[in-house]
PDB file of C-alpha atoms and ligand atoms in Angstrom:
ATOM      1  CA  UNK B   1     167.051  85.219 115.991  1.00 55.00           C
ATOM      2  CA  UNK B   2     166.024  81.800 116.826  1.00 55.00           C
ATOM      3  CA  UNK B   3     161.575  81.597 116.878  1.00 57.00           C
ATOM      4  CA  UNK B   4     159.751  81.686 119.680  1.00 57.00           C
ATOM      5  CA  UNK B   5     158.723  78.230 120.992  1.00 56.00           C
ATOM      6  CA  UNK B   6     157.545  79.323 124.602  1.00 59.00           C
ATOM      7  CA  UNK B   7     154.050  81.069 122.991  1.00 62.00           C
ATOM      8  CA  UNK B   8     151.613  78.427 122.596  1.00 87.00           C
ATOM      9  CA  UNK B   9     149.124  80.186 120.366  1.00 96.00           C
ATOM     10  CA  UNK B  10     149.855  83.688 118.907  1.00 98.00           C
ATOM     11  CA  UNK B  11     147.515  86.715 119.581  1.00 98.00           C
ATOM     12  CA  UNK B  12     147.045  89.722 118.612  1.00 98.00           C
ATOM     13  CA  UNK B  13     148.465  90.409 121.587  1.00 98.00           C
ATOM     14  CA  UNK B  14     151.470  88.638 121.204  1.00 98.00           C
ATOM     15  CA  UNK B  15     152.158  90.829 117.785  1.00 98.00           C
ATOM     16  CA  UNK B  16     152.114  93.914 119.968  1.00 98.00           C
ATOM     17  CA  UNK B  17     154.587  92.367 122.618  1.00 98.00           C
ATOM     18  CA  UNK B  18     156.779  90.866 120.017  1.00 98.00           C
ATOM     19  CA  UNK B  19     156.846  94.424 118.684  1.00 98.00           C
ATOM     20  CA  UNK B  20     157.841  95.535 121.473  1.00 98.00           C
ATOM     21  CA  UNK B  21     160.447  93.804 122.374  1.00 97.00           C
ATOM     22  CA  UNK B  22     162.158  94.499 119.040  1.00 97.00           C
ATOM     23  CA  UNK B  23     161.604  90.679 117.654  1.00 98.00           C
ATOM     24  CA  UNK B  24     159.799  90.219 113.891  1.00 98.00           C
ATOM     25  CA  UNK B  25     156.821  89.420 113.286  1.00 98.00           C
ATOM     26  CA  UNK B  26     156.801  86.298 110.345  1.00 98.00           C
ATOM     27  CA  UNK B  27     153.867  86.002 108.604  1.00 99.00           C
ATOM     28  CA  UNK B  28     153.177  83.781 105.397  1.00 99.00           C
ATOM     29  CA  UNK B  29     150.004  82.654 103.069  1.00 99.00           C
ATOM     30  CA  UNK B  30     148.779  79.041 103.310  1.00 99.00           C
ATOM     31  CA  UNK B  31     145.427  78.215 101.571  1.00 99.00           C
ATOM     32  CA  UNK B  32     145.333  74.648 102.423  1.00 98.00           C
ATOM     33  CA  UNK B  33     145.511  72.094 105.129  1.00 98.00           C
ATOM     34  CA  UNK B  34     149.288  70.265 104.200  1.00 98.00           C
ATOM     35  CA  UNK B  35     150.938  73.452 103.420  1.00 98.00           C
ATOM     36  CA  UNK B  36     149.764  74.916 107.021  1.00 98.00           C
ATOM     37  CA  UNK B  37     150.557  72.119 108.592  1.00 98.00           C
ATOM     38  CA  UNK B  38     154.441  72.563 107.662  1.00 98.00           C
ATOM     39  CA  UNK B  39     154.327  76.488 107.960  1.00 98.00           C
ATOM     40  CA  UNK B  40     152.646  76.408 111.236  1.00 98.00           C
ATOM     41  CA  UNK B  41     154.822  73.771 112.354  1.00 98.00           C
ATOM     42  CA  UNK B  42     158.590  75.618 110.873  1.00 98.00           C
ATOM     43  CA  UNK B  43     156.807  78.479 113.389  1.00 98.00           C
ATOM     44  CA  UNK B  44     155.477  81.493 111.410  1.00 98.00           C
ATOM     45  CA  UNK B  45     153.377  83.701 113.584  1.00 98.00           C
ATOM     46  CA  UNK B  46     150.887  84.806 111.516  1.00 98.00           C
ATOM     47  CA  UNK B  47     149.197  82.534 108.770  1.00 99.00           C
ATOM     48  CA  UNK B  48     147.329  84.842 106.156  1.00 99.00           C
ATOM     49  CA  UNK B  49     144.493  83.104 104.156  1.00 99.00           C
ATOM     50  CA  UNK B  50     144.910  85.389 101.352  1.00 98.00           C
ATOM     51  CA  UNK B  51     142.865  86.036  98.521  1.00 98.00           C
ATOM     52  CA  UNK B  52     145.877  85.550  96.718  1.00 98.00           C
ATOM     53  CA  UNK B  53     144.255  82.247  96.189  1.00 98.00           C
ATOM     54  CA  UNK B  54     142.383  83.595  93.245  1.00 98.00           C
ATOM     55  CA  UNK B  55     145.982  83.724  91.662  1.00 97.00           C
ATOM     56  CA  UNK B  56     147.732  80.638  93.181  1.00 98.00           C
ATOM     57  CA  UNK B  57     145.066  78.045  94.047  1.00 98.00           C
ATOM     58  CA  UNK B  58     142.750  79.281  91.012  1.00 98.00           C
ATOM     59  CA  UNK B  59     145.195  80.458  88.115  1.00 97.00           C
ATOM     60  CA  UNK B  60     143.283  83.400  87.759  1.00 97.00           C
ATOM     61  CA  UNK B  61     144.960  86.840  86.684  1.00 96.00           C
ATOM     62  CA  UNK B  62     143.751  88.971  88.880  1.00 97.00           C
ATOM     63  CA  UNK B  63     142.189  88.753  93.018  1.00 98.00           C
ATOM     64  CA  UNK B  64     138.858  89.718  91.960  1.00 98.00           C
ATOM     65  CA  UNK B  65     137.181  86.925  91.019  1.00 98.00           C
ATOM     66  CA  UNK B  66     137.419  84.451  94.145  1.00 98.00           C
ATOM     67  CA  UNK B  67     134.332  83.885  96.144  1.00 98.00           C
ATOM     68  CA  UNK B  68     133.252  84.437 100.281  1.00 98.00           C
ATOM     69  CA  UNK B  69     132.091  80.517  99.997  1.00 98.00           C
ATOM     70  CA  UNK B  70     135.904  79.953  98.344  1.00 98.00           C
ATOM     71  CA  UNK B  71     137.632  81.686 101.162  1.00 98.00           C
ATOM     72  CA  UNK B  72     135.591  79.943 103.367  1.00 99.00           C
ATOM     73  CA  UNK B  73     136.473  76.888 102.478  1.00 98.00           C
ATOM     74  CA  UNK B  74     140.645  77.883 102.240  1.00 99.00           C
ATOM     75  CA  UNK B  75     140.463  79.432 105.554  1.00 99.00           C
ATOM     76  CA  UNK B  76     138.979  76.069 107.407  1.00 98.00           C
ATOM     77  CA  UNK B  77     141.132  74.219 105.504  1.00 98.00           C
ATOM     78  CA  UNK B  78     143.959  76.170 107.306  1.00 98.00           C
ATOM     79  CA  UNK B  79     142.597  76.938 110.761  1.00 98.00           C
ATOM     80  CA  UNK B  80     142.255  72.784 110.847  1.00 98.00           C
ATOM     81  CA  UNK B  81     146.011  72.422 110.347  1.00 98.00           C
ATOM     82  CA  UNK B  82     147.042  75.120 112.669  1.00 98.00           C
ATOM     83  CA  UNK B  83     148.674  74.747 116.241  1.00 98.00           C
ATOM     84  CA  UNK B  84     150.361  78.146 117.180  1.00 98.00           C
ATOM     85  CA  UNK B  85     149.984  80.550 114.083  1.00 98.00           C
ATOM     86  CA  UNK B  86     147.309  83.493 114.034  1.00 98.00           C
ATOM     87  CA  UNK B  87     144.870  82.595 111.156  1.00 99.00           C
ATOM     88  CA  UNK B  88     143.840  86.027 109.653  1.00 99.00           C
ATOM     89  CA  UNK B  89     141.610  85.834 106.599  1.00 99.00           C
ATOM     90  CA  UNK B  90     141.297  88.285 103.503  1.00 98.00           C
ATOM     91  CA  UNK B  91     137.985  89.601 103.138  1.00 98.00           C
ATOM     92  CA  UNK B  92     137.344  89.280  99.770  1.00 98.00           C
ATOM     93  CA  UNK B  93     136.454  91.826  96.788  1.00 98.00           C
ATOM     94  CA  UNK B  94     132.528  92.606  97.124  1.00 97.00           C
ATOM     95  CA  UNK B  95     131.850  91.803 100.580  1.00 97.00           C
ATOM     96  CA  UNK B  96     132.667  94.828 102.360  1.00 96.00           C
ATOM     97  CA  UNK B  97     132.947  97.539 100.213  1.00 92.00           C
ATOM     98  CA  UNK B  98     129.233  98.160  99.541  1.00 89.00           C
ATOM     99  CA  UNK B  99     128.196  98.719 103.051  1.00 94.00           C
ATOM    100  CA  UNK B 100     129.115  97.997 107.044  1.00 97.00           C
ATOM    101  CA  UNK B 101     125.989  95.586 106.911  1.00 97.00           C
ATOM    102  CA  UNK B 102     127.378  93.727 103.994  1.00 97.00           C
ATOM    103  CA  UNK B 103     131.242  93.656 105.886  1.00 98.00           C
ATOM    104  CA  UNK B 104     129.940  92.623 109.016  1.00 98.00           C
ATOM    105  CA  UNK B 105     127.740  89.702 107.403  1.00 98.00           C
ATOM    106  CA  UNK B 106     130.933  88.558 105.480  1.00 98.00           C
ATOM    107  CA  UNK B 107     133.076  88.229 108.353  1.00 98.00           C
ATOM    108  CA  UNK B 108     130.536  86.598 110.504  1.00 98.00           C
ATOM    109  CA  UNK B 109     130.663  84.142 107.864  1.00 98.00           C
ATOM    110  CA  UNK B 110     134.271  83.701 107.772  1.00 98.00           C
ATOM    111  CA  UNK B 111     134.353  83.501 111.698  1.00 98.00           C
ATOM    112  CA  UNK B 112     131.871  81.344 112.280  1.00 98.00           C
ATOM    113  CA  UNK B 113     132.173  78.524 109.531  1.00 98.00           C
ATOM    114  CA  UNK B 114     135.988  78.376 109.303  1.00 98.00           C
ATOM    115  CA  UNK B 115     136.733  79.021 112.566  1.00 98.00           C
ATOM    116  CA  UNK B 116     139.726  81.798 111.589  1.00 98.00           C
ATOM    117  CA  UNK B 117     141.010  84.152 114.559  1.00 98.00           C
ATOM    118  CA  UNK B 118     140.902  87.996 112.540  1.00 98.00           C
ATOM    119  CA  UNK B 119     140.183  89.434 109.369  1.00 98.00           C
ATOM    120  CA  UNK B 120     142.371  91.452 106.783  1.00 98.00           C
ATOM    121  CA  UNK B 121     140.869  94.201 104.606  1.00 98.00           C
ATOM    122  CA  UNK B 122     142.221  96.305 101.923  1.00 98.00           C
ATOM    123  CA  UNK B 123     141.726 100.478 101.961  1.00 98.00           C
ATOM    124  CA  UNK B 124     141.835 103.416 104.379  1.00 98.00           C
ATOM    125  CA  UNK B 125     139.086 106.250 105.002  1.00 97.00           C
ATOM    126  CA  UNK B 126     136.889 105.073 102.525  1.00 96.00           C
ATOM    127  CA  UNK B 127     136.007 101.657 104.056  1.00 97.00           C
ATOM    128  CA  UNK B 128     136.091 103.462 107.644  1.00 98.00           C
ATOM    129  CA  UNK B 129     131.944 102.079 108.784  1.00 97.00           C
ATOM    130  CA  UNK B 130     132.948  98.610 107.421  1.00 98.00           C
ATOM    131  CA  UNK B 131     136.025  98.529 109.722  1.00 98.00           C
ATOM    132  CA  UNK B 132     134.262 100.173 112.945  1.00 98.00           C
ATOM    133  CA  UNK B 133     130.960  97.274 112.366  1.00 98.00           C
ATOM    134  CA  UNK B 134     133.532  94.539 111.839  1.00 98.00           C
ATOM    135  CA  UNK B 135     135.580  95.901 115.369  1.00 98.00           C
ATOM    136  CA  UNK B 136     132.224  96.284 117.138  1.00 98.00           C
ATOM    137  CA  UNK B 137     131.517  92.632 116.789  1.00 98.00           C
ATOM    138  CA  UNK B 138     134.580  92.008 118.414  1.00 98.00           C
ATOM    139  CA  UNK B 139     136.629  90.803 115.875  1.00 98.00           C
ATOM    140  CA  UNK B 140     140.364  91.869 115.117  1.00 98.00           C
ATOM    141  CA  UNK B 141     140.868  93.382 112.258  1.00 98.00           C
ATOM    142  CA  UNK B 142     144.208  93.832 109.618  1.00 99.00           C
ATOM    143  CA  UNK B 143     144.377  96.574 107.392  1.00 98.00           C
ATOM    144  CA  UNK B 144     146.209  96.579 104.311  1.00 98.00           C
ATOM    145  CA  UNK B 145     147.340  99.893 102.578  1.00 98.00           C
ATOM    146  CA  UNK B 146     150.069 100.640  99.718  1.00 98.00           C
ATOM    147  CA  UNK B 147     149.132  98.553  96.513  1.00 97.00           C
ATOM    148  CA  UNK B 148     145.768  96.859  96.868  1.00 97.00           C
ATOM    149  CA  UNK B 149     145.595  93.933  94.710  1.00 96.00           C
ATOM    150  CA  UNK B 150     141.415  93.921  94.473  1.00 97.00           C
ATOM    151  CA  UNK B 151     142.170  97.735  92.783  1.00 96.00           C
ATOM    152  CA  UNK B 152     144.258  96.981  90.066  1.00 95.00           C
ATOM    153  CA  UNK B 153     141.726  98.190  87.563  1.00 95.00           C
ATOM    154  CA  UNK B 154     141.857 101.574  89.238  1.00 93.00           C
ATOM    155  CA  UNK B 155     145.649 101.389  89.642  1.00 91.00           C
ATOM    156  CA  UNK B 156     146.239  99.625  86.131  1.00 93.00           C
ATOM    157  CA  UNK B 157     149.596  98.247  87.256  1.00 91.00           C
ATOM    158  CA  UNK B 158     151.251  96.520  89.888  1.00 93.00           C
ATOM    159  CA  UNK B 159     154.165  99.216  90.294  1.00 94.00           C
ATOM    160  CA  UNK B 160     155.225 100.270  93.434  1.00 97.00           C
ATOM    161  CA  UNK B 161     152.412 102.667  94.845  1.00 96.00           C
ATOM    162  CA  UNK B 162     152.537 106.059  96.890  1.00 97.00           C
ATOM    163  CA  UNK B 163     155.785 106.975  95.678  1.00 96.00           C
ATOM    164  CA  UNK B 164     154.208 110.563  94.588  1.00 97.00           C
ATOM    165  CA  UNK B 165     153.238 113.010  98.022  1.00 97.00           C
ATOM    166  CA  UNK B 166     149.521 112.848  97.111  1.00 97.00           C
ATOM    167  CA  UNK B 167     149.604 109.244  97.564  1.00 97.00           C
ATOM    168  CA  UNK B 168     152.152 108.955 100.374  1.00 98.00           C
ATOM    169  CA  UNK B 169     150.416 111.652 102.781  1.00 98.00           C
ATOM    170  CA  UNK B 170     147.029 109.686 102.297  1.00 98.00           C
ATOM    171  CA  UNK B 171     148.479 106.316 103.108  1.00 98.00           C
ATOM    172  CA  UNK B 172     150.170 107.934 106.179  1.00 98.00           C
ATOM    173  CA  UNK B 173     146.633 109.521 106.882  1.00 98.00           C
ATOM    174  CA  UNK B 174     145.207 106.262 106.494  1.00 98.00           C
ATOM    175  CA  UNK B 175     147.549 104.306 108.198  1.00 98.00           C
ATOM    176  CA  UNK B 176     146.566 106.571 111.086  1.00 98.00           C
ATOM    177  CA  UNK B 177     143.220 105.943 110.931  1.00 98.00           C
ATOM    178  CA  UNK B 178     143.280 102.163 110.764  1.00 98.00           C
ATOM    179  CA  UNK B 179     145.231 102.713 114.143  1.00 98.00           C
ATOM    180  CA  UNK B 180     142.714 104.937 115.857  1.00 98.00           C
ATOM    181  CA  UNK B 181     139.846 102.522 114.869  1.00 98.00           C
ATOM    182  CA  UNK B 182     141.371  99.987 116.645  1.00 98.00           C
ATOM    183  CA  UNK B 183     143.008  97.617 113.384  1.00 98.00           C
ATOM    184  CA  UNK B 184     145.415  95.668 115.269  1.00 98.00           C
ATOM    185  CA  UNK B 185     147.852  95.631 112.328  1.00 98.00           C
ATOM    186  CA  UNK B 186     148.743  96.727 109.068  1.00 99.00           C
ATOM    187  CA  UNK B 187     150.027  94.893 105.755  1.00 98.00           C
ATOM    188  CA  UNK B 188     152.097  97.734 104.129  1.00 98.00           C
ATOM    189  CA  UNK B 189     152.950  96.626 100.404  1.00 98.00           C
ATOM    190  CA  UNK B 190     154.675  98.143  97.554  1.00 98.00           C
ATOM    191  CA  UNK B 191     155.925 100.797  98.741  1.00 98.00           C
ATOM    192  CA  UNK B 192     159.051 103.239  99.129  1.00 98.00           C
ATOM    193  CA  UNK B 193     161.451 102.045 101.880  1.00 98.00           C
ATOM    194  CA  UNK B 194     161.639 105.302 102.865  1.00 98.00           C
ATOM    195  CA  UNK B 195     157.637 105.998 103.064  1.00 98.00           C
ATOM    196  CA  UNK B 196     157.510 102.870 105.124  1.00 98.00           C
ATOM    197  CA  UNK B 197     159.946 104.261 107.923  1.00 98.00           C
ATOM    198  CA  UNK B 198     157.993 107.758 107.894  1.00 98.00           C
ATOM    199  CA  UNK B 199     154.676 105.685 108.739  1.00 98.00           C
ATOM    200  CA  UNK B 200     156.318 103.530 111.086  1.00 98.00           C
ATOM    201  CA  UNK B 201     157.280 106.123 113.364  1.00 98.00           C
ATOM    202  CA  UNK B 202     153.556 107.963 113.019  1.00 98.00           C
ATOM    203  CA  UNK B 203     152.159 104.819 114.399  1.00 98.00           C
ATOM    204  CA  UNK B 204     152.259 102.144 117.283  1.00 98.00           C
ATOM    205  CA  UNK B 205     150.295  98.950 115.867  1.00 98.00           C
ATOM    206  CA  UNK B 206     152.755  96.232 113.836  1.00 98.00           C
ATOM    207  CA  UNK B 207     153.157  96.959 110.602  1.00 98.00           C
ATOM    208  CA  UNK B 208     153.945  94.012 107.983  1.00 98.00           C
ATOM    209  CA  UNK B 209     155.504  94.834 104.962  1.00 98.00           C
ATOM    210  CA  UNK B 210     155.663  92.921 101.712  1.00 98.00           C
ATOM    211  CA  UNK B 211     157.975  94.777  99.040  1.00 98.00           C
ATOM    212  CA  UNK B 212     157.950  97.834 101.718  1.00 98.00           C
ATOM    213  CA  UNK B 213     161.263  97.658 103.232  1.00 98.00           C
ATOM    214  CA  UNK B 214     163.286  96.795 106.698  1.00 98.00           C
ATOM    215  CA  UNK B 215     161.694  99.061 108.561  1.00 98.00           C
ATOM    216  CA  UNK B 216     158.075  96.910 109.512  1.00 98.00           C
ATOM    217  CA  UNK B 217     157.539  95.272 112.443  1.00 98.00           C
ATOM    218  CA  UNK B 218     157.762  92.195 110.501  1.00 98.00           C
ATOM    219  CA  UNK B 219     157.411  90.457 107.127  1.00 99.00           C
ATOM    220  CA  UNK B 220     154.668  88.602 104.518  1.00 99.00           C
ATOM    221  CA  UNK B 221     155.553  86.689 101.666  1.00 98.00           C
ATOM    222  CA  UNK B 222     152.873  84.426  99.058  1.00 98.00           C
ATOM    223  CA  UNK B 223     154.580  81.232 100.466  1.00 98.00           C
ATOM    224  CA  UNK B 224     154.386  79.743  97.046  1.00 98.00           C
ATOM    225  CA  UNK B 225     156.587  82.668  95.297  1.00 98.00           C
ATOM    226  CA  UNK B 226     158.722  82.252  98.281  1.00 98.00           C
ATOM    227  CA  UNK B 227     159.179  78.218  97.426  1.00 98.00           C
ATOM    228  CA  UNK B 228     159.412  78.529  93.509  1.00 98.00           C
ATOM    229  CA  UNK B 229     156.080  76.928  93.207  1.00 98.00           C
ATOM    230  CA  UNK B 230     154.814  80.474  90.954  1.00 96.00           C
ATOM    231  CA  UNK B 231     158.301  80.534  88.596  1.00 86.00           C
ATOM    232  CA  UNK B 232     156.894  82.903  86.606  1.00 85.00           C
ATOM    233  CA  UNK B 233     156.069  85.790  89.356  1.00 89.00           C
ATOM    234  CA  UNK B 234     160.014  87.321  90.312  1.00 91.00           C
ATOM    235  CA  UNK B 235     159.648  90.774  91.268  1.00 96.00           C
ATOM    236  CA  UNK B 236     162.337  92.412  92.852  1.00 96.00           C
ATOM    237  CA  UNK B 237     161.108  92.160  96.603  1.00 97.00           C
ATOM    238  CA  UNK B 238     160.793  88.331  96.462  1.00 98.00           C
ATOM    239  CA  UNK B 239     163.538  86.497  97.767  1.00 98.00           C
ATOM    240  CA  UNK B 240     162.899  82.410  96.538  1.00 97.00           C
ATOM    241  CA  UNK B 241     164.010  79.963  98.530  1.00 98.00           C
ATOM    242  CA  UNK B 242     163.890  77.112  97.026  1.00 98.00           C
ATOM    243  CA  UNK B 243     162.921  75.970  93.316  1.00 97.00           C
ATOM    244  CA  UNK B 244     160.309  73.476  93.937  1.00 98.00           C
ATOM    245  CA  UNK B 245     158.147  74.585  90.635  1.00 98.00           C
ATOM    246  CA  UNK B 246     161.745  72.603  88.896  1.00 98.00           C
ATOM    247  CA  UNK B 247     162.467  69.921  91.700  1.00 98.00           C
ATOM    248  CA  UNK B 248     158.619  68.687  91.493  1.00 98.00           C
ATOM    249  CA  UNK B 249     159.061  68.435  88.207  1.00 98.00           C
ATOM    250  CA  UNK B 250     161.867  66.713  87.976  1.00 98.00           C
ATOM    251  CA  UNK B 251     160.203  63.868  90.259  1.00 98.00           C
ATOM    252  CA  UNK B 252     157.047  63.794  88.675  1.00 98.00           C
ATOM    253  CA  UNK B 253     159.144  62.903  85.496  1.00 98.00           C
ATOM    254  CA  UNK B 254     160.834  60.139  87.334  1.00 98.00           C
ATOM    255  CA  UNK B 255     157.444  58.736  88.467  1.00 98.00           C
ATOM    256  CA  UNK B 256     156.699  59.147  85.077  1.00 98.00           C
ATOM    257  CA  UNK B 257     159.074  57.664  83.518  1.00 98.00           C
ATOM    258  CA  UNK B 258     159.033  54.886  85.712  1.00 98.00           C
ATOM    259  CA  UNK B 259     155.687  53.894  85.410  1.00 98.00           C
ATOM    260  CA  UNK B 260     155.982  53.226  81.291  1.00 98.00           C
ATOM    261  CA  UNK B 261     159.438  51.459  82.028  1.00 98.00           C
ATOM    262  CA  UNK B 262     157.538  49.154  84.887  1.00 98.00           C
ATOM    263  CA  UNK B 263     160.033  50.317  87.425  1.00 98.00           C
ATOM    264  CA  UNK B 264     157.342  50.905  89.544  1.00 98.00           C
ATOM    265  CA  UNK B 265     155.741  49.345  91.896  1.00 98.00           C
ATOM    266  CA  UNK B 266     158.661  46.941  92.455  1.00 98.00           C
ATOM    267  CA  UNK B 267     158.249  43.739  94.862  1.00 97.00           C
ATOM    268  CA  UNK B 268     158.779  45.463  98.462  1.00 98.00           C
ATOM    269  CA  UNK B 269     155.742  47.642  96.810  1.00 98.00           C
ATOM    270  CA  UNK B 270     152.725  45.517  96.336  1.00 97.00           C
ATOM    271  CA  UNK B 271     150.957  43.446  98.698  1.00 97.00           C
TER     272      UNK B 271
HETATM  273  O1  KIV G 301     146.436  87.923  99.427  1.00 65.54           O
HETATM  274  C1  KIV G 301     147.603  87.971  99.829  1.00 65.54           C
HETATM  275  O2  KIV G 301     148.383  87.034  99.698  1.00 65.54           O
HETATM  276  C2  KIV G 301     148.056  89.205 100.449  1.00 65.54           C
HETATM  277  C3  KIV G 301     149.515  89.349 100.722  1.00 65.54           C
HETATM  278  C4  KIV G 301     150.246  89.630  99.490  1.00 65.54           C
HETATM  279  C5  KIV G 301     149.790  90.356 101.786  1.00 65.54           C
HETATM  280  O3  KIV G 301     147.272  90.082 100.703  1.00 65.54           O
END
């Protein structure tokens, strides 16, 4: 299915109408202003400021550390890039989970000085008054249920989550609830296929899967896992696209190398 060019500026509307006309929903992670110039442009609908920039942008191992001033300054980086693409923003670990107060003030923050269009936000019942405070300020909100990277240390690994009924039946109760607050979407990753299909059909709002299956209303990938920019990071969901991590390589060698042969600059390139 060819994108489409006739919607000017995506919504959170438009998610709900592409979902129902049976079309996906695309939606990748930029954390800077070049790369979102060239996703927004090759017409992704959603960009996702994640705090997957701890990992990619920062190097470190884990979500955790990276900073509301940090995501901040991602997210404006992106929004300044974008033309069509919804901007949604990852609220980061630590500034929502303590209280509403605390959520609301963070993603004031992010609205206001990067100029992003909704926030995403990782958990279910438990982070119900941060979600209801965030809505009642009138800003859209994501959800994101299934393996929650800013957990690992209560998970311990980054296997594929709910696939025990415990699990499953709260994610599904969850998933649920995020609806009847009014989340406008739902990141679904690492989960069963199967699990994925069950919540699907107990709810109406766009779900997005990453490692979750066919059965969302559309799809998230880290764009640079997707490029072969992270080599190192293969898991089984991630379909790579290109190999850039090797083709950059192989041309910052040839700048290299011709720098100490003075190949470069050659006469068309100097003044
Ligand atoms: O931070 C992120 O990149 C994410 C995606 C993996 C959904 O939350």
């Amino acid at each position: 299915m060819s994108i489409n060019k006739e919607v000017k500026r995506v919504t959170t509307n438009t998610l709900h109408a592409l979902k129902a006309r049976g079309e996906k929903i695309s939606m990748l992670t930029a954390y800077d202003y070049s790369m979102a110039k060239i996703v927004d442009a090759a017409g992704v609908d959603v960009i996702l400021v994640g705090d997957s920039a701890s990992n990619v942008m920062a190097g470190h191992e884990t979500t955790l550390p990276i900073t509301l001033d940090q995501m901040i300054y991602h997210a404006s980086s992106v929004v300044r890039a974008v033309d069509r693409a919804l901007v949604v923003v990852d609220l980061p670990f630590g500034t929502y989970q303590g209280n509403s107060k605390n959520a609301l003030e963070s993603t004031i923050r992010i609205m206001k000085e990067s100029g992003a269009h909704a926030v995403k936000i990782e958990g279910g019942r438990e982070i119900e008054e941060s979600i209801k405070r965030i809505l009642s300020a009138g800003v859209p909100v994501m959800g994101h249920l299934g393996l929650t990277p800013q957990s690992i240390y209560k998970f311990g690994t980054y296997t594929v989550r709910a696939k025990e009924d415990e699990e499953a039946e709260k994610l599904i109760a969850d998933a649920k609830l995020l609806e009847e607050l009014g989340c406008f979407g739902i990141v679904l990753e690492k989960i069963p296929a199967k699990l994925t299909e069950r919540v699907v059909k107990e709810i109406n709002i766009p779900t997005i899967g990453i490692g979750a299956g066919s059965a969302t209303a559309g799809q998230v990938l880290v764009t640079h896992d997707m490029l072969g920019i992270t080599k190192d990071f293969q898991p089984r969901f991630l379909r790579t696209y290109l190999s850039l991590f090797e083709d950059i390589k192989r041309a910052v060698a040839s700048y290299v190398e011709d720098v100490k042969n003075i190949n470069f600059p050659n006469e068309k390139e100097q003044y």
